[in-house]
Amino acid sequence: MATDPPKRRPRVDRALAKAVESSKAPAISRAAAVLRLLGKSDIPLGVQSVARELGLVPSTCLHVLRALVAEEFVSFDPETKRYSLEAGVLTLARHWLRRNRFNDLAQPVLDRIGQSFDATMLGVQIVGLEHIIVVAISQSGSNLHLSTQIGSRFPALISATGRCIAAFGDHPEAELESRFKALRWDEPPGFAQWKEQVRQTRAQGFAIDAGNYISGVTVVAAPVWKTRAQLSHALVAIGIGSALRRNGLDALQDALRSAAQTVSSQLCGEMGAEAPEAISAH
């Protein structure tokens, strides 16, 4: 995991533009891309800026923006002629959070572990090999405070969580290597070294990133399953490496793995399934 980048006007978002271009439901894809773009921007954007960055025809972009304004997901400033997110998106988010069992189970666990080991804690949702999304935070650690917020998105294979995804997902090695090469690290491991770390993650039931993603920062992640076949979330602990070692890194790893096992069992139990042997055996 990492702190959010300095806030600035977004450049052309090739990923969003490509998603719109290849979508089988272009109207929905355009609306989603506009919402994501506005959500990433620290400043309101005009029609031309949105259209350019998403590869849309300006007239089409205007229709999408007006529809989103009518649904109260986007606001329009008649003086500046620019658009930004409206509070209507919070209604959807609030309903989602209310129905999300992972958050209910994970938040007290994150608070407890964070206070015990003076670590910043995250609960993240895994979206295939595309990305992970921060859905829960506990900022109890005093040695490191991140600017990461609920809803922040990161590449799926980055840091310790990425090792969990590679270890416990059935993904072709060629695809893992292709996505691995696009990752940005402070101190990047080689792919062979990373694969060995993935193997260790599979064996021990948790992953550790000791300064690769952010120099001097240690990240520990443990996988959470919603069903036996679905690796859905991860519990993540983050702190200055020396501080975590001083506070008991081995104990933190055990606590995080145990907590992830418990949350997985609770989620799988609600779905009428047992927790996967990959974690219950550790």
Short mmCIF file of C-alpha atoms in Angstrom, two decimals:
data_model
loop_
_atom_site.label_atom_id
_atom_site.label_comp_id
_atom_site.label_asym_id
_atom_site.label_seq_id
_atom_site.Cartn_x
_atom_site.Cartn_y
_atom_site.Cartn_z
CA MET A 1 0.00 0.00 0.00
CA ALA A 2 1.11 3.59 -0.41
CA THR A 3 0.14 7.13 0.33
CA ASP A 4 -2.03 8.84 -2.25
CA PRO A 5 0.00 10.78 -4.84
CA PRO A 6 0.13 14.58 -4.70
CA LYS A 7 -3.21 15.92 -5.83
CA ARG A 8 -3.10 17.33 -9.32
CA ARG A 9 -5.19 17.54 -12.41
CA PRO A 10 -5.30 14.04 -13.93
CA ARG A 11 -3.53 13.32 -17.18
CA VAL A 12 -5.10 11.32 -19.96
CA ASP A 13 -6.44 8.21 -18.23
CA ARG A 14 -5.65 5.48 -20.72
CA ALA A 15 -7.10 2.71 -18.54
CA LEU A 16 -10.49 4.40 -18.25
CA ALA A 17 -10.48 5.36 -21.92
CA LYS A 18 -9.69 1.78 -22.95
CA ALA A 19 -12.46 0.43 -20.71
CA VAL A 20 -14.97 2.76 -22.34
CA GLU A 21 -13.82 1.84 -25.83
CA SER A 22 -14.04 -1.92 -25.28
CA SER A 23 -17.24 -1.96 -23.22
CA LYS A 24 -20.27 -3.95 -24.35
CA ALA A 25 -22.46 -1.48 -22.44
CA PRO A 26 -20.95 1.85 -23.54
CA ALA A 27 -23.53 4.12 -21.90
CA ILE A 28 -22.92 2.58 -18.48
CA SER A 29 -19.18 2.45 -19.03
CA ARG A 30 -19.05 6.13 -19.99
CA ALA A 31 -20.99 7.18 -16.91
CA ALA A 32 -18.78 5.06 -14.65
CA ALA A 33 -15.62 6.43 -16.27
CA VAL A 34 -16.79 10.02 -15.81
CA LEU A 35 -17.57 9.39 -12.12
CA ARG A 36 -14.18 7.78 -11.55
CA LEU A 37 -12.36 10.59 -13.33
CA LEU A 38 -14.15 13.28 -11.33
CA GLY A 39 -13.49 11.33 -8.16
CA LYS A 40 -9.75 11.25 -8.89
CA SER A 41 -9.54 14.96 -9.71
CA ASP A 42 -8.85 17.50 -6.99
CA ILE A 43 -10.44 20.23 -9.09
CA PRO A 44 -13.72 20.48 -11.03
CA LEU A 45 -13.37 19.67 -14.73
CA GLY A 46 -14.97 21.11 -17.84
CA VAL A 47 -16.58 19.13 -20.64
CA GLN A 48 -13.55 19.41 -22.91
CA SER A 49 -11.18 18.14 -20.21
CA VAL A 50 -13.37 15.16 -19.37
CA ALA A 51 -13.91 14.31 -23.03
CA ARG A 52 -10.21 14.56 -23.85
CA GLU A 53 -9.06 12.42 -20.93
CA LEU A 54 -11.61 9.69 -21.62
CA GLY A 55 -11.37 9.76 -25.40
CA LEU A 56 -15.03 10.78 -25.80
CA VAL A 57 -16.72 13.01 -28.35
CA PRO A 58 -17.50 16.27 -26.46
CA SER A 59 -21.21 16.18 -27.35
CA THR A 60 -21.47 12.61 -26.03
CA CYS A 61 -19.57 13.59 -22.91
CA LEU A 62 -21.95 16.49 -22.32
CA HIS A 63 -24.98 14.18 -22.52
CA VAL A 64 -23.42 11.86 -19.94
CA LEU A 65 -22.58 14.72 -17.59
CA ARG A 66 -26.07 16.19 -17.83
CA ALA A 67 -27.62 12.79 -17.08
CA LEU A 68 -25.38 12.40 -14.02
CA VAL A 69 -26.31 15.91 -12.87
CA ALA A 70 -30.00 15.01 -13.18
CA GLU A 71 -29.40 11.92 -11.02
CA GLU A 72 -27.54 14.09 -8.45
CA PHE A 73 -24.29 12.14 -8.83
CA VAL A 74 -22.50 15.13 -10.38
CA SER A 75 -22.83 18.87 -9.71
CA PHE A 76 -22.46 21.67 -12.26
CA ASP A 77 -21.17 25.16 -11.49
CA PRO A 78 -22.82 27.56 -13.98
CA GLU A 79 -20.18 30.24 -13.32
CA THR A 80 -17.12 28.12 -14.08
CA LYS A 81 -18.90 25.65 -16.41
CA ARG A 82 -17.20 22.81 -14.59
CA TYR A 83 -18.35 19.56 -13.04
CA SER A 84 -17.52 17.72 -9.82
CA LEU A 85 -18.92 14.84 -7.79
CA GLU A 86 -22.18 15.50 -5.96
CA ALA A 87 -23.30 14.12 -2.61
CA GLY A 88 -25.61 11.65 -4.32
CA VAL A 89 -22.71 9.22 -4.67
CA LEU A 90 -22.57 9.05 -0.87
CA THR A 91 -26.03 7.51 -0.79
CA LEU A 92 -24.83 4.55 -2.83
CA ALA A 93 -21.67 4.27 -0.74
CA ARG A 94 -23.63 4.39 2.50
CA HIS A 95 -25.97 1.61 1.36
CA TRP A 96 -22.99 -0.50 0.30
CA LEU A 97 -21.19 0.00 3.61
CA ARG A 98 -24.34 -0.88 5.51
CA ARG A 99 -24.63 -4.19 3.67
CA ASN A 100 -20.91 -5.04 3.64
CA ARG A 101 -20.33 -7.76 6.22
CA PHE A 102 -16.55 -7.68 5.80
CA ASN A 103 -16.36 -4.16 7.20
CA ASP A 104 -18.45 -5.09 10.23
CA LEU A 105 -16.16 -8.01 10.99
CA ALA A 106 -12.85 -6.41 10.08
CA GLN A 107 -13.07 -2.97 11.70
CA PRO A 108 -12.80 -4.08 15.36
CA VAL A 109 -9.99 -6.45 14.38
CA LEU A 110 -8.09 -3.68 12.62
CA ASP A 111 -8.54 -1.37 15.62
CA ARG A 112 -7.32 -4.01 18.08
CA ILE A 113 -4.24 -5.06 16.10
CA GLY A 114 -3.34 -1.48 15.25
CA GLN A 115 -3.40 -0.44 18.90
CA SER A 116 -1.47 -3.52 20.02
CA PHE A 117 1.36 -3.13 17.53
CA ASP A 118 1.28 0.63 16.84
CA ALA A 119 0.53 0.01 13.17
CA THR A 120 -1.69 1.59 10.56
CA MET A 121 -4.29 -0.98 9.47
CA LEU A 122 -6.28 -1.37 6.26
CA GLY A 123 -9.01 -3.66 5.04
CA VAL A 124 -8.92 -3.97 1.26
CA GLN A 125 -11.26 -5.54 -1.27
CA ILE A 126 -9.72 -7.47 -4.15
CA VAL A 127 -11.06 -6.94 -7.67
CA GLY A 128 -9.39 -9.72 -9.64
CA LEU A 129 -6.03 -8.76 -11.08
CA GLU A 130 -7.17 -5.23 -11.81
CA HIS A 131 -6.92 -3.44 -8.50
CA ILE A 132 -7.57 -3.44 -4.77
CA ILE A 133 -9.81 -0.93 -3.01
CA VAL A 134 -9.41 0.36 0.54
CA VAL A 135 -12.71 -0.27 2.37
CA ALA A 136 -11.66 0.03 6.04
CA ILE A 137 -8.97 1.99 7.90
CA SER A 138 -7.64 2.18 11.44
CA GLN A 139 -5.10 4.94 12.03
CA SER A 140 -4.11 3.90 15.54
CA GLY A 141 -0.41 3.69 14.74
CA SER A 142 1.58 6.71 15.92
CA ASN A 143 4.75 5.98 13.94
CA LEU A 144 3.17 6.27 10.48
CA HIS A 145 0.01 7.93 9.22
CA LEU A 146 -1.04 7.48 5.62
CA SER A 147 -3.16 9.85 3.57
CA THR A 148 -4.92 6.83 2.06
CA GLN A 149 -8.69 7.10 2.27
CA ILE A 150 -11.70 4.82 1.93
CA GLY A 151 -12.15 4.18 -1.78
CA SER A 152 -8.47 4.56 -2.72
CA ARG A 153 -7.46 2.13 -5.49
CA PHE A 154 -4.09 0.45 -6.05
CA PRO A 155 -2.75 -2.04 -8.61
CA ALA A 156 -3.76 -5.55 -7.55
CA LEU A 157 -0.29 -7.12 -7.48
CA ILE A 158 1.50 -4.36 -5.59
CA SER A 159 3.11 -4.79 -2.16
CA ALA A 160 2.18 -7.53 0.32
CA THR A 161 -1.45 -7.80 -0.76
CA GLY A 162 -0.31 -8.45 -4.32
CA ARG A 163 1.76 -11.41 -3.15
CA CYS A 164 -1.35 -12.84 -1.48
CA ILE A 165 -3.36 -12.42 -4.68
CA ALA A 166 -0.66 -14.17 -6.71
CA ALA A 167 -0.22 -16.92 -4.12
CA PHE A 168 -3.86 -17.85 -3.62
CA GLY A 169 -5.36 -17.03 -7.01
CA ASP A 170 -5.27 -19.34 -10.00
CA HIS A 171 -3.57 -16.94 -12.39
CA PRO A 172 -1.34 -17.81 -15.37
CA GLU A 173 2.31 -16.96 -14.76
CA ALA A 174 2.54 -15.08 -18.07
CA GLU A 175 -0.24 -12.73 -17.00
CA LEU A 176 1.32 -12.24 -13.56
CA GLU A 177 4.67 -11.38 -15.14
CA SER A 178 3.10 -8.92 -17.57
CA ARG A 179 1.28 -7.08 -14.80
CA PHE A 180 4.29 -7.29 -12.48
CA LYS A 181 6.47 -5.44 -15.00
CA ALA A 182 4.06 -2.49 -14.97
CA LEU A 183 4.23 -2.02 -11.18
CA ARG A 184 6.09 0.88 -9.58
CA TRP A 185 8.17 0.16 -6.49
CA ASP A 186 10.69 2.22 -4.50
CA GLU A 187 13.02 -0.80 -4.38
CA PRO A 188 11.61 -3.25 -6.94
CA PRO A 189 12.29 -6.97 -6.53
CA GLY A 190 13.15 -9.05 -9.57
CA PHE A 191 10.37 -11.26 -10.90
CA ALA A 192 12.18 -14.45 -9.83
CA GLN A 193 12.65 -13.05 -6.32
CA TRP A 194 9.01 -11.98 -6.22
CA LYS A 195 7.86 -15.46 -7.31
CA GLU A 196 9.85 -16.97 -4.43
CA GLN A 197 8.16 -14.52 -2.05
CA VAL A 198 4.80 -15.58 -3.50
CA ARG A 199 5.73 -19.21 -2.80
CA GLN A 200 6.60 -18.33 0.79
CA THR A 201 3.29 -16.49 1.11
CA ARG A 202 1.42 -19.61 0.01
CA ALA A 203 3.31 -21.70 2.58
CA GLN A 204 2.97 -19.40 5.57
CA GLY A 205 -0.49 -17.91 4.99
CA PHE A 206 0.56 -14.25 4.93
CA ALA A 207 2.78 -11.95 2.90
CA ILE A 208 5.37 -9.36 3.85
CA ASP A 209 6.84 -6.48 1.88
CA ALA A 210 9.98 -5.24 3.63
CA GLY A 211 10.65 -1.91 1.98
CA ASN A 212 10.09 -2.90 -1.64
CA TYR A 213 6.98 -0.84 -2.24
CA ILE A 214 7.85 2.07 0.04
CA SER A 215 11.45 2.34 1.16
CA GLY A 216 11.78 1.84 4.93
CA VAL A 217 8.16 0.77 5.32
CA THR A 218 7.08 -2.79 6.08
CA VAL A 219 3.69 -4.05 4.91
CA VAL A 220 2.13 -7.30 6.12
CA ALA A 221 -1.02 -8.73 4.52
CA ALA A 222 -3.17 -11.78 5.21
CA PRO A 223 -5.80 -13.11 2.77
CA VAL A 224 -9.52 -13.27 3.51
CA TRP A 225 -11.98 -15.51 1.68
CA LYS A 226 -15.68 -14.81 1.22
CA THR A 227 -16.23 -18.30 -0.18
CA ARG A 228 -13.94 -21.29 -0.67
CA ALA A 229 -13.45 -20.29 -4.31
CA GLN A 230 -13.23 -16.53 -3.86
CA LEU A 231 -10.27 -14.67 -2.38
CA SER A 232 -12.13 -11.46 -1.68
CA HIS A 233 -10.26 -9.26 0.81
CA ALA A 234 -7.07 -8.81 2.79
CA LEU A 235 -6.15 -7.44 6.20
CA VAL A 236 -3.08 -5.20 5.97
CA ALA A 237 -0.69 -3.79 8.59
CA ILE A 238 1.68 -0.94 7.69
CA GLY A 239 4.47 0.71 9.67
CA ILE A 240 8.08 1.84 9.72
CA GLY A 241 10.09 -1.36 9.47
CA SER A 242 12.29 -0.72 12.51
CA ALA A 243 9.28 0.22 14.65
CA LEU A 244 7.34 -2.92 13.71
CA ARG A 245 10.36 -5.09 14.46
CA ARG A 246 10.75 -3.37 17.83
CA ASN A 247 7.07 -3.91 18.65
CA GLY A 248 7.18 -7.58 17.62
CA LEU A 249 6.93 -8.26 13.91
CA ASP A 250 6.55 -12.03 14.34
CA ALA A 251 3.68 -11.54 16.78
CA LEU A 252 2.05 -9.05 14.39
CA GLN A 253 2.24 -11.55 11.54
CA ASP A 254 0.66 -14.26 13.70
CA ALA A 255 -2.08 -11.91 14.90
CA LEU A 256 -2.90 -10.76 11.37
CA ARG A 257 -2.98 -14.30 9.98
CA SER A 258 -5.17 -15.50 12.84
CA ALA A 259 -7.54 -12.56 12.41
CA ALA A 260 -7.82 -13.21 8.66
CA GLN A 261 -8.62 -16.86 9.36
CA THR A 262 -11.35 -15.85 11.79
CA VAL A 263 -12.90 -13.31 9.43
CA SER A 264 -12.74 -15.83 6.57
CA SER A 265 -14.48 -18.48 8.67
CA GLN A 266 -17.21 -16.02 9.60
CA LEU A 267 -17.75 -14.92 6.01
CA CYS A 268 -17.63 -18.46 4.64
CA GLY A 269 -19.98 -19.64 7.38
CA GLU A 270 -22.56 -17.06 6.41
CA MET A 271 -22.30 -18.31 2.83
CA GLY A 272 -22.73 -21.93 3.95
CA ALA A 273 -19.12 -22.93 3.21
CA GLU A 274 -16.03 -23.85 5.19
CA ALA A 275 -12.92 -21.69 5.18
CA PRO A 276 -10.36 -22.79 2.56
CA GLU A 277 -7.73 -25.27 3.70
CA ALA A 278 -5.08 -22.84 2.43
CA ILE A 279 -5.59 -20.73 5.52
CA SER A 280 -7.33 -23.02 8.01
CA ALA A 281 -4.32 -25.34 8.06
CA HIS A 282 -1.94 -22.63 9.30
#
